[in-house]
Amino acid sequence: MLRRLWEIYYDGFRHLPQWGKIVLAIVLAKLFILFIVLKLFFMPNYLNSQYTTSQEKSNHVFHELTTKP
Amino acid sequence: MILEHTTASLVEWSRWQFAMTAIYHYMFVPLTLGLSFLLAIMETMWIRTGKESWLHATKFWMKLFAINFAIGIATGLILEFQFGSNWSNYSWFVGDIFGAPLAIEGLFAFFLEATFFAIMLFGWNKVSRGFHLTSTWMVFLGSNISALWILVANAWMQNPVGMEFNPLTARNEMDDFWAVLFSPTAMNKFFHTVTSAYTLSACFVIGVSAWFILKKRHIEFARKSILLASVFGFLSIIATIFTGDTSAQDVTRTQPMKLAAMEGLNQGGTGAPFTLIGFPAQDSRLPSDRMRTIRYGITIPQMLSFLGYHDFNAFIPGVENILNGYTSFEGKTYPSVEQRMANGRKAIEALKTYKTAVEEKNETAAQESLATLKENYADFGYGYLQSKYDIIPPVSLVFYSFRIMVAAGLLFVLLFMLSWWYAKKRKFHQFRFLPYLAILCIPLAYIASQCGWIVAEVGRQPWVVQNLMPTNVAITRIASGWVITTFWMFAILFTLLLIAEIGIMFAQIRKGVKEESIENEKNTQTF
């Protein structure tokens, strides 16, 4: 079943029409920009990047929630 | 202190960034939701009737579906990135309640969609007709179930249910999955969103078909597509109107300020009128510059009460009623906003003292603080407000967006009826006004969809989580310059994607159906 699915994918991508190739190129470029450029360099998870344990993250948000005037 | 760091600039830019990416993301979503349904119906028609014209129609619309799906794929992930980077307090605060539906969406629905999407696109002549048809239906199911989980998460923010706040972790924890999934807000939101997406897709199919008719190409294909899409669209818009009605009743109960903003209703009452059209304007006589007076309003007496409770004499609160406290039509008494702000401050203070008491192992003080917190938790977010007028959302934007959405919806009813009638009589091309109207309705359907989201999301301001967390508390303390930079990065990326989608789609539409069929006959291994 998985082999069959793989063959469908493989043949499908091998015989992509011109417009399909353009779309595929756009998708790959987009995924690269999203996951490599944006996620790694511009949109890191703030709590994960600043704190390591759940307790630290919890303490930070607790502080944020309770220090507003 | 949060507010020392969370400047208005940071809050506003973070909101603009989220709004812009959400709007762009939703440019791709509705066509995926609705066109997949139409594809499944077309392919079913082919299997049942054996007519090649249905096969050609399926393949042509499938190509446009694939372009939209592929270009739009993963654009929603940027929203999830923003939760972690710009909205970290919010992300932590909502905990697994928001995470669980999104995780299910990612694991189950998207997997289902992605697997069968490949079979649907590449599987012609490689799998049996029955299995291919099943795959097409699975793509429809997968995309719609995917939408369900996203909308369940969104609905929880509008009406938080099925959870308990854990003061030790500062997180809300889900204690009733079914309450979250089947909350009336979630169900209304899901069905209203998907039926409006079906409506948009029907407008898309009719509009593109109308273009073929204007160009005198593929007349029979276009007529068939219009016939199917007009029936599909008519049923969808009726369902959209029905679910809009149930959504309005839900908003009346759970987010009365949103309803008051939608109507520009300052002073409510029994037998409240519905404003068909009018112009919200600032009025120095009003106590806040956030409030608006509706000028030149044309109203239907008692209709708002009927829309809110299906009772022409029901009490509907206006902005001032909500600010000063009121008793709802169901008999529930809501205190004034100032009272709720005091309750909220008590809850925040209790949260602080509870943690200190736990750390000091003072059980009596901990129990007292916990009781105070629980007693006032429903008004927790009010404790962060600076002024009672902070709870008034931007009235003009919500007022106009709601009316554009409704007016467009009514126009679509007319479009579907005329399209069906004239296509059935084979006179669609003779009624020159109709093809142009059909083409105009494509962008109009997108505008109406976006307006619906503006009503839902701007209308609930200042809340990120209704009554529990306002926007300015939800954000991460990062430099606003950073948010501005990423805002423009996303704006450029999404604009390029949209231009690419429109460009490729236009090229394929111009290519037409016949060429597509020939191409497929030449090379049956591809689409």
Coordinates of C-alpha atoms in Angstrom, one line a residue:
Chain A
M1 CA 0.0 0.0 0.0
L2 CA 2.7 2.5 1.0
R3 CA 4.8 1.4 -2.0
R4 CA 1.8 2.0 -4.3
L5 CA 1.3 5.4 -2.7
W6 CA 5.0 6.2 -3.2
E7 CA 4.8 5.2 -6.9
I8 CA 1.8 7.5 -7.4
Y9 CA 3.7 10.4 -5.8
Y10 CA 6.9 9.6 -7.7
D11 CA 5.2 9.3 -11.1
G12 CA 3.0 12.3 -10.4
F13 CA 5.9 14.5 -9.7
R14 CA 7.9 13.1 -12.6
H15 CA 5.2 14.0 -15.1
L16 CA 4.2 17.3 -13.7
P17 CA 2.9 19.7 -16.4
Q18 CA 4.7 23.1 -16.8
W19 CA 2.3 24.9 -14.5
G20 CA 2.7 22.1 -11.9
K21 CA 6.5 22.6 -11.9
I22 CA 6.1 26.3 -11.4
V23 CA 3.7 25.7 -8.5
L24 CA 6.0 23.1 -7.0
A25 CA 8.9 25.5 -7.2
I26 CA 6.9 28.2 -5.5
V27 CA 5.8 25.7 -2.7
L28 CA 9.4 24.6 -2.1
A29 CA 10.7 28.2 -2.0
K30 CA 7.9 29.2 0.3
L31 CA 8.5 26.2 2.7
F32 CA 12.2 27.1 2.7
I33 CA 11.5 30.8 3.6
L34 CA 8.9 29.7 6.2
F35 CA 10.9 27.1 8.1
I36 CA 14.5 28.0 7.5
V37 CA 14.5 31.8 7.3
L38 CA 11.4 33.0 9.2
K39 CA 11.1 30.3 11.9
L40 CA 14.8 30.0 12.7
F41 CA 15.9 33.7 12.4
F42 CA 12.9 35.9 12.8
M43 CA 10.1 34.1 14.6
P44 CA 11.6 32.0 17.4
N45 CA 9.3 30.8 20.1
Y46 CA 10.0 33.4 22.8
L47 CA 9.4 31.2 25.9
N48 CA 11.4 28.3 24.4
S49 CA 14.3 30.6 23.5
Q50 CA 14.5 32.4 26.8
Y51 CA 13.7 29.5 29.2
T52 CA 14.3 25.9 29.4
T53 CA 12.0 24.4 32.0
S54 CA 8.2 24.6 32.2
Q55 CA 8.6 26.1 35.7
E56 CA 10.7 29.0 34.3
K57 CA 8.2 29.7 31.5
S58 CA 5.3 29.5 34.0
N59 CA 7.1 31.9 36.4
H60 CA 7.7 34.3 33.5
V61 CA 4.0 34.4 32.5
F62 CA 2.9 34.5 36.1
H63 CA 5.1 37.6 36.6
E64 CA 3.6 39.1 33.4
L65 CA 0.1 38.5 34.6
T66 CA 0.5 39.8 38.1
T67 CA 2.7 42.9 37.7
K68 CA 0.3 45.0 35.7
P69 CA -0.8 48.1 37.6
Chain B
M1 CA 5.3 46.3 34.6
I2 CA 3.8 45.0 31.4
L3 CA 2.4 48.3 30.1
E4 CA 5.8 50.0 30.5
H5 CA 7.1 47.7 27.9
T6 CA 4.0 46.8 25.8
T7 CA 3.7 50.1 24.2
A8 CA 0.7 51.0 22.0
S9 CA 3.0 50.6 19.1
L10 CA 4.0 47.1 19.9
V11 CA 0.4 46.0 20.5
E12 CA -0.9 47.7 17.4
W13 CA 1.9 46.3 15.2
S14 CA 1.4 42.8 16.6
R15 CA -2.3 43.1 15.9
W16 CA -1.7 44.4 12.4
Q17 CA 0.7 41.6 11.7
F18 CA -1.6 38.9 12.8
A19 CA -4.6 40.5 11.0
M20 CA -2.6 40.9 7.8
T21 CA -1.3 37.3 7.8
A22 CA -4.8 35.9 8.8
I23 CA -6.4 37.9 6.0
Y24 CA -3.9 36.6 3.4
H25 CA -4.2 33.1 4.8
Y26 CA -7.9 33.2 4.4
M27 CA -7.6 34.2 0.8
F28 CA -6.6 30.6 0.1
V29 CA -8.7 28.6 2.6
P30 CA -12.4 29.1 1.5
L31 CA -11.8 27.9 -2.1
T32 CA -10.1 24.8 -0.8
L33 CA -13.0 24.1 1.5
G34 CA -15.7 24.6 -1.1
L35 CA -14.2 23.6 -4.4
S36 CA -13.1 20.2 -2.9
F37 CA -16.9 19.6 -2.2
L38 CA -17.8 20.6 -5.8
L39 CA -15.0 18.4 -7.2
A40 CA -16.4 15.4 -5.3
I41 CA -19.9 16.1 -6.6
M42 CA -18.6 16.5 -10.2
E43 CA -16.6 13.3 -10.0
T44 CA -19.6 11.5 -8.5
M45 CA -21.7 12.7 -11.4
W46 CA -19.1 11.3 -13.8
I47 CA -19.1 7.9 -12.1
R48 CA -22.9 7.8 -11.9
T49 CA -23.7 9.0 -15.4
G50 CA -20.6 8.0 -17.3
K51 CA -20.6 11.3 -19.2
E52 CA -17.1 12.5 -20.2
S53 CA -18.1 16.1 -19.8
W54 CA -18.3 15.6 -16.0
L55 CA -14.8 14.1 -16.1
H56 CA -13.5 17.1 -18.1
A57 CA -15.2 19.5 -15.7
T58 CA -13.7 17.6 -12.7
K59 CA -10.2 17.8 -14.1
F60 CA -10.4 21.5 -15.1
W61 CA -11.7 22.6 -11.7
M62 CA -9.3 20.2 -10.0
K63 CA -6.4 22.0 -11.6
L64 CA -7.5 25.3 -10.2
F65 CA -8.1 23.7 -6.9
A66 CA -4.6 22.3 -6.9
I67 CA -3.0 25.7 -7.6
N68 CA -5.0 27.3 -4.8
F69 CA -4.2 24.4 -2.4
A70 CA -0.5 24.3 -3.2
I71 CA 0.1 28.1 -3.0
G72 CA -1.9 28.4 0.1
I73 CA -0.5 25.4 1.9
A74 CA 1.3 26.2 5.2
T75 CA 0.4 29.9 5.1
G76 CA -1.5 29.2 8.3
L77 CA 1.8 28.2 10.0
I78 CA 2.9 31.8 10.1
L79 CA 0.0 32.4 12.4
E80 CA 1.3 29.6 14.7
F81 CA 4.8 31.1 14.5
Q82 CA 3.4 34.4 15.7
F83 CA 1.7 32.7 18.7
G84 CA 5.1 31.7 19.9
S85 CA 7.0 34.8 19.0
N86 CA 4.6 37.7 19.4
W87 CA 1.9 36.3 21.7
S88 CA 3.8 34.2 24.2
N89 CA 1.8 35.2 27.2
Y90 CA -1.4 34.2 25.4
S91 CA 0.1 31.0 24.2
W92 CA 1.1 29.9 27.6
F93 CA -2.1 31.1 29.2
V94 CA -4.4 29.1 26.9
G95 CA -2.2 26.1 27.3
D96 CA -3.4 22.8 25.9
I97 CA -6.9 24.1 25.1
F98 CA -5.6 25.9 22.0
G99 CA -2.8 23.4 21.4
A100 CA -4.9 20.2 21.4
P101 CA -7.3 21.1 18.6
L102 CA -4.4 22.4 16.5
A103 CA -2.4 19.3 17.2
I104 CA -5.3 17.1 16.1
E105 CA -5.7 19.2 13.0
G106 CA -2.0 18.8 12.2
L107 CA -1.9 15.1 12.9
F108 CA -5.2 13.8 11.6
A109 CA -6.9 16.1 9.2
F110 CA -3.9 17.4 7.4
F111 CA -2.5 13.9 7.1
L112 CA -5.7 12.7 5.6
E113 CA -5.9 15.6 3.3
A114 CA -2.2 15.4 2.1
T115 CA -2.4 11.6 1.5
F116 CA -5.5 11.6 -0.6
F117 CA -4.6 14.9 -2.3
A118 CA -1.8 13.1 -4.1
I119 CA -4.1 10.2 -5.1
M120 CA -6.7 12.7 -6.3
L121 CA -4.2 14.6 -8.4
F122 CA -1.8 11.9 -9.6
G123 CA -4.0 8.8 -9.3
W124 CA -6.0 9.1 -12.6
N125 CA -5.8 5.7 -14.3
K126 CA -3.6 4.3 -11.6
V127 CA -6.2 3.5 -9.0
S128 CA -9.7 2.3 -9.6
R129 CA -12.5 4.9 -10.3
G130 CA -14.1 4.1 -7.0
F131 CA -10.9 4.6 -5.0
H132 CA -10.2 7.8 -6.9
L133 CA -13.6 9.1 -6.1
T134 CA -13.1 8.1 -2.5
S135 CA -9.9 10.0 -2.4
T136 CA -11.6 13.1 -3.8
W137 CA -14.2 12.9 -1.1
M138 CA -11.5 12.3 1.5
V139 CA -9.8 15.5 0.4
F140 CA -13.0 17.3 1.0
L141 CA -13.5 15.7 4.4
G142 CA -9.9 16.3 5.4
S143 CA -9.9 20.0 4.5
N144 CA -13.2 20.5 6.3
I145 CA -12.3 18.6 9.4
S146 CA -9.1 20.5 9.4
A147 CA -11.2 23.7 9.4
L148 CA -13.3 22.3 12.3
W149 CA -10.3 22.1 14.7
I150 CA -9.0 25.5 13.8
L151 CA -12.5 27.0 14.3
V152 CA -13.0 25.1 17.6
A153 CA -9.8 26.8 18.9
N154 CA -10.9 30.2 17.7
A155 CA -14.4 29.7 19.2
W156 CA -12.9 28.9 22.5
M157 CA -11.2 32.3 22.5
Q158 CA -14.6 33.9 21.8
N159 CA -16.4 31.8 24.4
P160 CA -14.0 30.0 26.8
V161 CA -15.6 26.9 28.2
G162 CA -14.5 23.4 29.3
M163 CA -11.5 24.5 31.2
E164 CA -10.1 25.4 34.7
F165 CA -7.4 27.9 35.4
N166 CA -4.4 26.4 37.2
P167 CA -2.9 29.2 39.4
L168 CA 0.3 27.4 40.0
T169 CA 1.2 27.1 36.3
A170 CA -0.7 30.3 35.1
R171 CA -2.4 28.1 32.5
N172 CA -5.9 27.2 31.6
E173 CA -6.3 23.4 31.5
M174 CA -9.0 21.6 29.6
D175 CA -11.3 19.6 31.8
D176 CA -14.0 18.9 29.3
F177 CA -12.9 18.2 25.8
W178 CA -16.5 17.7 24.6
A179 CA -17.6 21.1 26.0
V180 CA -14.8 22.7 24.0
L181 CA -15.6 20.8 20.8
F182 CA -19.4 21.1 21.0
S183 CA -19.8 24.6 22.5
P184 CA -22.6 26.4 20.6
T185 CA -20.0 29.0 19.6
A186 CA -17.8 26.4 18.0
M187 CA -20.6 24.7 16.1
N188 CA -22.0 28.0 14.9
K189 CA -18.6 29.2 13.8
F190 CA -17.7 26.0 12.0
F191 CA -20.9 25.7 10.1
H192 CA -21.2 29.4 9.3
T193 CA -17.6 29.5 8.0
V194 CA -17.7 26.4 5.9
T195 CA -21.1 27.2 4.3
S196 CA -19.8 30.7 3.5
A197 CA -16.7 29.0 2.0
Y198 CA -19.0 26.8 -0.2
T199 CA -20.8 30.0 -1.2
L200 CA -17.5 31.6 -2.2
S201 CA -16.5 28.6 -4.2
A202 CA -19.9 28.6 -6.1
C203 CA -19.3 32.2 -6.9
F204 CA -15.8 31.3 -8.2
V205 CA -17.1 28.5 -10.4
I206 CA -20.0 30.6 -11.8
G207 CA -17.7 33.7 -12.3
V208 CA -15.0 31.7 -14.2
S209 CA -17.7 30.0 -16.3
A210 CA -19.3 33.3 -17.0
W211 CA -16.0 34.5 -18.4
F212 CA -16.0 31.5 -20.8
I213 CA -19.4 32.4 -21.9
L214 CA -18.5 36.1 -22.5
K215 CA -15.5 34.8 -24.6
K216 CA -17.9 32.3 -26.3
R217 CA -15.7 29.4 -25.4
H218 CA -16.7 26.1 -23.8
I219 CA -20.3 27.2 -23.7
E220 CA -21.7 23.8 -22.7
F221 CA -19.0 23.1 -20.1
A222 CA -19.7 26.6 -18.7
R223 CA -23.4 26.0 -18.6
K224 CA -23.1 22.7 -16.9
S225 CA -20.7 24.2 -14.3
I226 CA -23.0 27.1 -13.7
L227 CA -26.0 24.8 -13.2
L228 CA -24.3 22.7 -10.7
A229 CA -22.6 25.7 -8.9
S230 CA -25.8 27.7 -8.7
V231 CA -27.7 25.0 -7.0
F232 CA -24.8 24.2 -4.7
G233 CA -24.3 28.0 -4.1
F234 CA -28.0 28.6 -3.4
L235 CA -28.2 25.8 -0.8
S236 CA -24.9 27.0 0.7
I237 CA -26.0 30.6 1.0
I238 CA -29.3 29.5 2.6
A239 CA -27.3 27.5 5.1
T240 CA -25.0 30.5 5.6
I241 CA -28.0 32.7 6.4
F242 CA -29.4 30.1 8.8
T243 CA -26.0 29.6 10.5
G244 CA -25.6 33.4 10.5
D245 CA -28.9 33.6 12.4
T246 CA -27.8 31.0 15.0
S247 CA -24.4 32.8 15.3
A248 CA -26.2 36.1 16.0
Q249 CA -28.1 34.5 18.8
D250 CA -24.9 33.0 20.2
V251 CA -23.2 36.4 20.0
T252 CA -26.1 38.1 21.7
R253 CA -25.6 35.7 24.7
T254 CA -21.9 35.4 24.9
Q255 CA -20.5 38.7 23.4
P256 CA -23.2 41.4 23.8
M257 CA -20.7 44.2 23.2
K258 CA -19.8 42.8 19.8
L259 CA -23.5 42.8 18.9
A260 CA -23.9 46.4 20.2
A261 CA -20.9 47.4 18.1
M262 CA -22.3 45.6 15.0
E263 CA -25.4 47.7 15.4
G264 CA -23.9 50.9 16.8
L265 CA -26.4 50.5 19.5
N266 CA -25.7 52.8 22.5
Q267 CA -28.9 52.5 24.4
G268 CA -30.5 49.1 24.2
G269 CA -34.0 48.1 25.3
T270 CA -36.9 45.8 24.5
G271 CA -38.0 45.6 20.9
A272 CA -34.6 46.9 19.7
P273 CA -34.5 47.9 16.0
F274 CA -32.2 46.6 13.4
T275 CA -30.3 49.2 11.4
L276 CA -30.3 48.3 7.7
I277 CA -27.9 51.0 6.8
G278 CA -26.6 54.2 8.4
F279 CA -23.4 56.1 9.1
P280 CA -21.6 55.8 12.4
A281 CA -20.3 59.2 13.4
Q282 CA -18.5 60.6 16.4
D283 CA -20.8 62.6 18.7
S284 CA -19.4 64.9 21.4
R285 CA -22.5 64.3 23.5
L286 CA -21.5 60.7 24.0
P287 CA -19.4 59.9 27.1
S288 CA -16.6 58.3 25.1
D289 CA -15.0 59.0 21.7
R290 CA -15.0 55.2 21.2
M291 CA -18.8 55.3 20.9
R292 CA -20.7 56.3 17.7
T293 CA -24.0 57.7 16.8
I294 CA -25.7 56.2 13.7
R295 CA -26.7 59.0 11.4
Y296 CA -29.3 58.7 8.6
G297 CA -30.0 55.2 9.8
I298 CA -32.8 53.2 8.2
T299 CA -34.1 50.7 10.7
I300 CA -36.5 47.8 11.0
P301 CA -38.4 48.1 14.3
Q302 CA -38.0 45.2 16.8
M303 CA -35.9 43.2 14.3
L304 CA -32.7 43.2 16.4
S305 CA -34.6 41.7 19.3
F306 CA -35.9 39.1 17.0
L307 CA -32.5 38.3 15.5
G308 CA -31.0 38.1 19.0
Y309 CA -33.6 35.9 20.7
H310 CA -36.3 35.2 18.1
D311 CA -38.6 37.3 20.2
F312 CA -39.7 40.8 18.9
N313 CA -39.9 42.1 22.5
A314 CA -36.6 40.7 23.9
F315 CA -34.2 43.1 25.7
I316 CA -31.0 43.8 23.8
P317 CA -28.3 45.7 25.7
G318 CA -26.6 48.6 24.1
V319 CA -23.1 49.9 24.9
E320 CA -24.2 52.0 27.8
N321 CA -26.3 49.2 29.3
I322 CA -23.2 46.9 29.2
L323 CA -21.1 49.6 30.7
N324 CA -23.5 50.3 33.6
G325 CA -24.7 46.8 34.2
Y326 CA -27.9 45.1 33.0
T327 CA -30.2 42.1 33.3
S328 CA -30.3 40.0 30.2
F329 CA -33.4 38.7 28.5
E330 CA -32.6 35.3 30.1
G331 CA -32.7 36.9 33.5
K332 CA -29.0 36.9 34.2
T333 CA -27.6 40.0 35.9
Y334 CA -24.3 41.5 34.7
P335 CA -22.6 44.0 37.0
S336 CA -21.2 47.3 35.6
V337 CA -17.9 47.2 33.9
E338 CA -16.3 49.2 36.7
Q339 CA -17.5 46.5 39.1
R340 CA -16.1 43.8 36.8
M341 CA -12.8 45.7 36.7
A342 CA -12.7 45.6 40.5
N343 CA -13.5 41.9 40.5
G344 CA -10.7 41.4 38.0
R345 CA -8.2 43.2 40.1
K346 CA -9.2 41.1 43.1
A347 CA -8.6 37.9 41.0
I348 CA -5.2 39.1 39.9
E349 CA -4.2 40.0 43.4
A350 CA -5.5 36.7 44.7
L351 CA -3.4 34.9 42.0
K352 CA -0.3 36.7 43.3
T353 CA -1.0 36.0 47.0
Y354 CA -2.0 32.4 46.3
K355 CA 1.5 31.6 44.8
T356 CA 3.2 33.4 47.7
A357 CA 1.1 31.5 50.2
V358 CA 1.9 28.2 48.5
E359 CA 5.6 28.9 48.4
E360 CA 5.5 29.8 52.1
K361 CA 3.4 26.7 52.8
N362 CA 0.7 28.8 54.4
E363 CA -2.3 26.6 53.6
T364 CA -5.0 28.8 55.1
A365 CA -3.9 31.9 53.2
A366 CA -3.6 29.7 50.0
Q367 CA -7.1 28.4 50.3
E368 CA -8.5 31.9 50.9
S369 CA -6.7 33.3 47.9
L370 CA -7.7 30.4 45.7
A371 CA -11.4 30.9 46.7
T372 CA -11.1 34.6 45.9
L373 CA -9.5 33.8 42.6
K374 CA -12.2 31.3 41.6
E375 CA -15.0 33.6 42.7
N376 CA -13.7 36.4 40.5
Y377 CA -12.0 34.5 37.7
A378 CA -14.9 35.1 35.2
D379 CA -13.8 38.8 35.3
F380 CA -10.1 38.2 35.4
G381 CA -9.3 40.1 32.2
Y382 CA -11.3 43.2 33.3
G383 CA -8.6 43.7 36.0
Y384 CA -6.2 44.8 33.3
L385 CA -8.4 47.5 31.8
Q386 CA -7.5 51.1 32.4
S387 CA -10.9 52.6 31.7
K388 CA -14.4 51.0 31.4
Y389 CA -14.5 52.4 27.8
D390 CA -11.7 50.1 26.9
I391 CA -14.2 47.3 26.3
I392 CA -15.8 49.1 23.3
P393 CA -14.4 47.7 20.0
P394 CA -13.9 49.9 16.9
V395 CA -17.6 50.4 16.1
S396 CA -17.5 51.9 12.6
L397 CA -15.3 49.1 11.2
V398 CA -17.5 46.3 12.7
F399 CA -20.7 48.1 11.7
Y400 CA -19.7 48.5 8.1
S401 CA -18.1 45.1 7.8
F402 CA -21.2 43.4 9.0
R403 CA -23.4 45.3 6.5
I404 CA -21.0 44.6 3.5
M405 CA -21.1 40.9 4.4
V406 CA -24.9 40.7 4.7
A407 CA -25.5 42.8 1.5
A408 CA -23.0 40.6 -0.5
G409 CA -24.8 37.5 0.8
L410 CA -28.1 38.8 -0.4
L411 CA -26.6 39.6 -3.8
F412 CA -25.3 36.0 -4.0
V413 CA -28.8 34.7 -3.4
L414 CA -29.9 36.7 -6.5
L415 CA -26.9 35.6 -8.5
F416 CA -27.5 31.9 -7.8
M417 CA -31.2 32.2 -8.7
L418 CA -30.6 34.1 -11.9
S419 CA -27.7 31.9 -12.9
W420 CA -29.7 28.7 -12.4
W421 CA -32.7 30.0 -14.3
Y422 CA -30.8 31.5 -17.3
A423 CA -28.4 28.6 -17.5
K424 CA -31.3 26.1 -17.5
K425 CA -33.0 28.1 -20.2
R426 CA -29.7 28.3 -22.1
K427 CA -29.9 32.1 -22.1
F428 CA -27.1 32.9 -19.7
H429 CA -25.1 34.5 -22.5
Q430 CA -28.1 36.6 -23.8
F431 CA -28.6 38.3 -20.5
R432 CA -25.5 40.5 -20.8
F433 CA -25.7 41.9 -17.3
L434 CA -25.5 38.4 -15.7
P435 CA -22.0 37.3 -16.8
Y436 CA -20.5 40.6 -15.6
L437 CA -22.4 40.3 -12.3
A438 CA -21.0 36.7 -11.9
I439 CA -17.5 37.8 -12.5
L440 CA -17.9 40.7 -10.1
C441 CA -19.1 38.3 -7.4
I442 CA -15.8 36.5 -7.3
P443 CA -13.9 39.4 -5.5
L444 CA -17.1 40.3 -3.7
A445 CA -17.3 36.8 -2.2
Y446 CA -13.7 37.2 -0.9
I447 CA -14.5 40.7 0.5
A448 CA -17.6 39.3 2.2
S449 CA -15.6 36.5 3.8
Q450 CA -13.0 38.9 5.1
C451 CA -15.7 41.2 6.4
G452 CA -17.1 38.3 8.3
W453 CA -13.8 37.7 10.0
I454 CA -13.4 41.4 10.7
V455 CA -16.8 41.3 12.5
A456 CA -15.7 38.3 14.5
E457 CA -12.2 39.3 15.4
V458 CA -12.3 43.1 15.6
G459 CA -15.7 42.9 17.2
R460 CA -14.3 41.0 20.2
Q461 CA -11.6 43.6 21.0
P462 CA -10.1 44.3 23.5
W463 CA -10.2 40.6 24.3
V464 CA -7.9 37.9 23.0
V465 CA -9.7 35.5 25.3
Q466 CA -13.2 36.8 26.0
N467 CA -13.3 38.4 29.5
L468 CA -10.1 36.7 30.6
M469 CA -7.2 38.2 28.6
P470 CA -7.0 41.5 26.8
T471 CA -4.8 42.0 23.8
N472 CA -2.2 44.2 25.5
V473 CA -1.5 41.5 28.2
A474 CA -1.2 38.7 25.6
I475 CA 1.8 40.0 23.7
T476 CA 5.5 39.3 24.2
R477 CA 7.7 42.0 25.3
I478 CA 9.9 42.3 22.3
A479 CA 11.0 45.4 20.4
S480 CA 8.2 46.8 18.2
G481 CA 10.8 47.4 15.5
W482 CA 11.2 43.6 15.2
V483 CA 7.5 43.2 14.7
I484 CA 7.5 45.9 12.1
T485 CA 10.3 44.2 10.2
T486 CA 8.6 40.8 10.2
F487 CA 5.3 42.5 9.3
W488 CA 6.8 43.8 6.0
M489 CA 8.5 40.4 5.4
F490 CA 5.2 38.7 5.6
A491 CA 3.5 41.4 3.6
I492 CA 6.0 40.9 0.7
L493 CA 5.9 37.1 0.9
F494 CA 2.1 36.8 0.9
T495 CA 1.7 39.4 -1.8
L496 CA 4.1 37.5 -4.0
L497 CA 2.2 34.3 -3.3
L498 CA -1.1 35.9 -4.1
I499 CA 0.3 37.4 -7.3
A500 CA 1.7 34.0 -8.2
E501 CA -1.6 32.2 -7.5
I502 CA -3.6 34.7 -9.5
G503 CA -1.1 34.7 -12.4
I504 CA -1.0 30.9 -12.7
M505 CA -4.7 30.6 -12.3
F506 CA -5.5 33.2 -14.9
A507 CA -3.1 31.4 -17.3
Q508 CA -4.8 28.1 -16.8
I509 CA -8.3 29.6 -17.1
R510 CA -7.2 31.3 -20.3
K511 CA -5.9 28.0 -21.6
G512 CA -9.4 26.6 -21.1
V513 CA -11.0 23.2 -20.9
K514 CA -10.4 21.7 -24.3
E515 CA -6.7 22.0 -24.1
E516 CA -6.8 20.5 -20.7
S517 CA -8.8 17.5 -22.0
I518 CA -6.4 17.1 -24.9
E519 CA -3.4 17.3 -22.6
N520 CA -4.9 14.7 -20.4
E521 CA -5.7 12.4 -23.3
K522 CA -2.1 12.8 -24.5
N523 CA -0.6 12.1 -21.2
T524 CA -3.0 10.3 -18.8
Q525 CA -0.2 9.9 -16.3
T526 CA -0.5 13.5 -15.2
F527 CA -3.5 15.4 -14.0

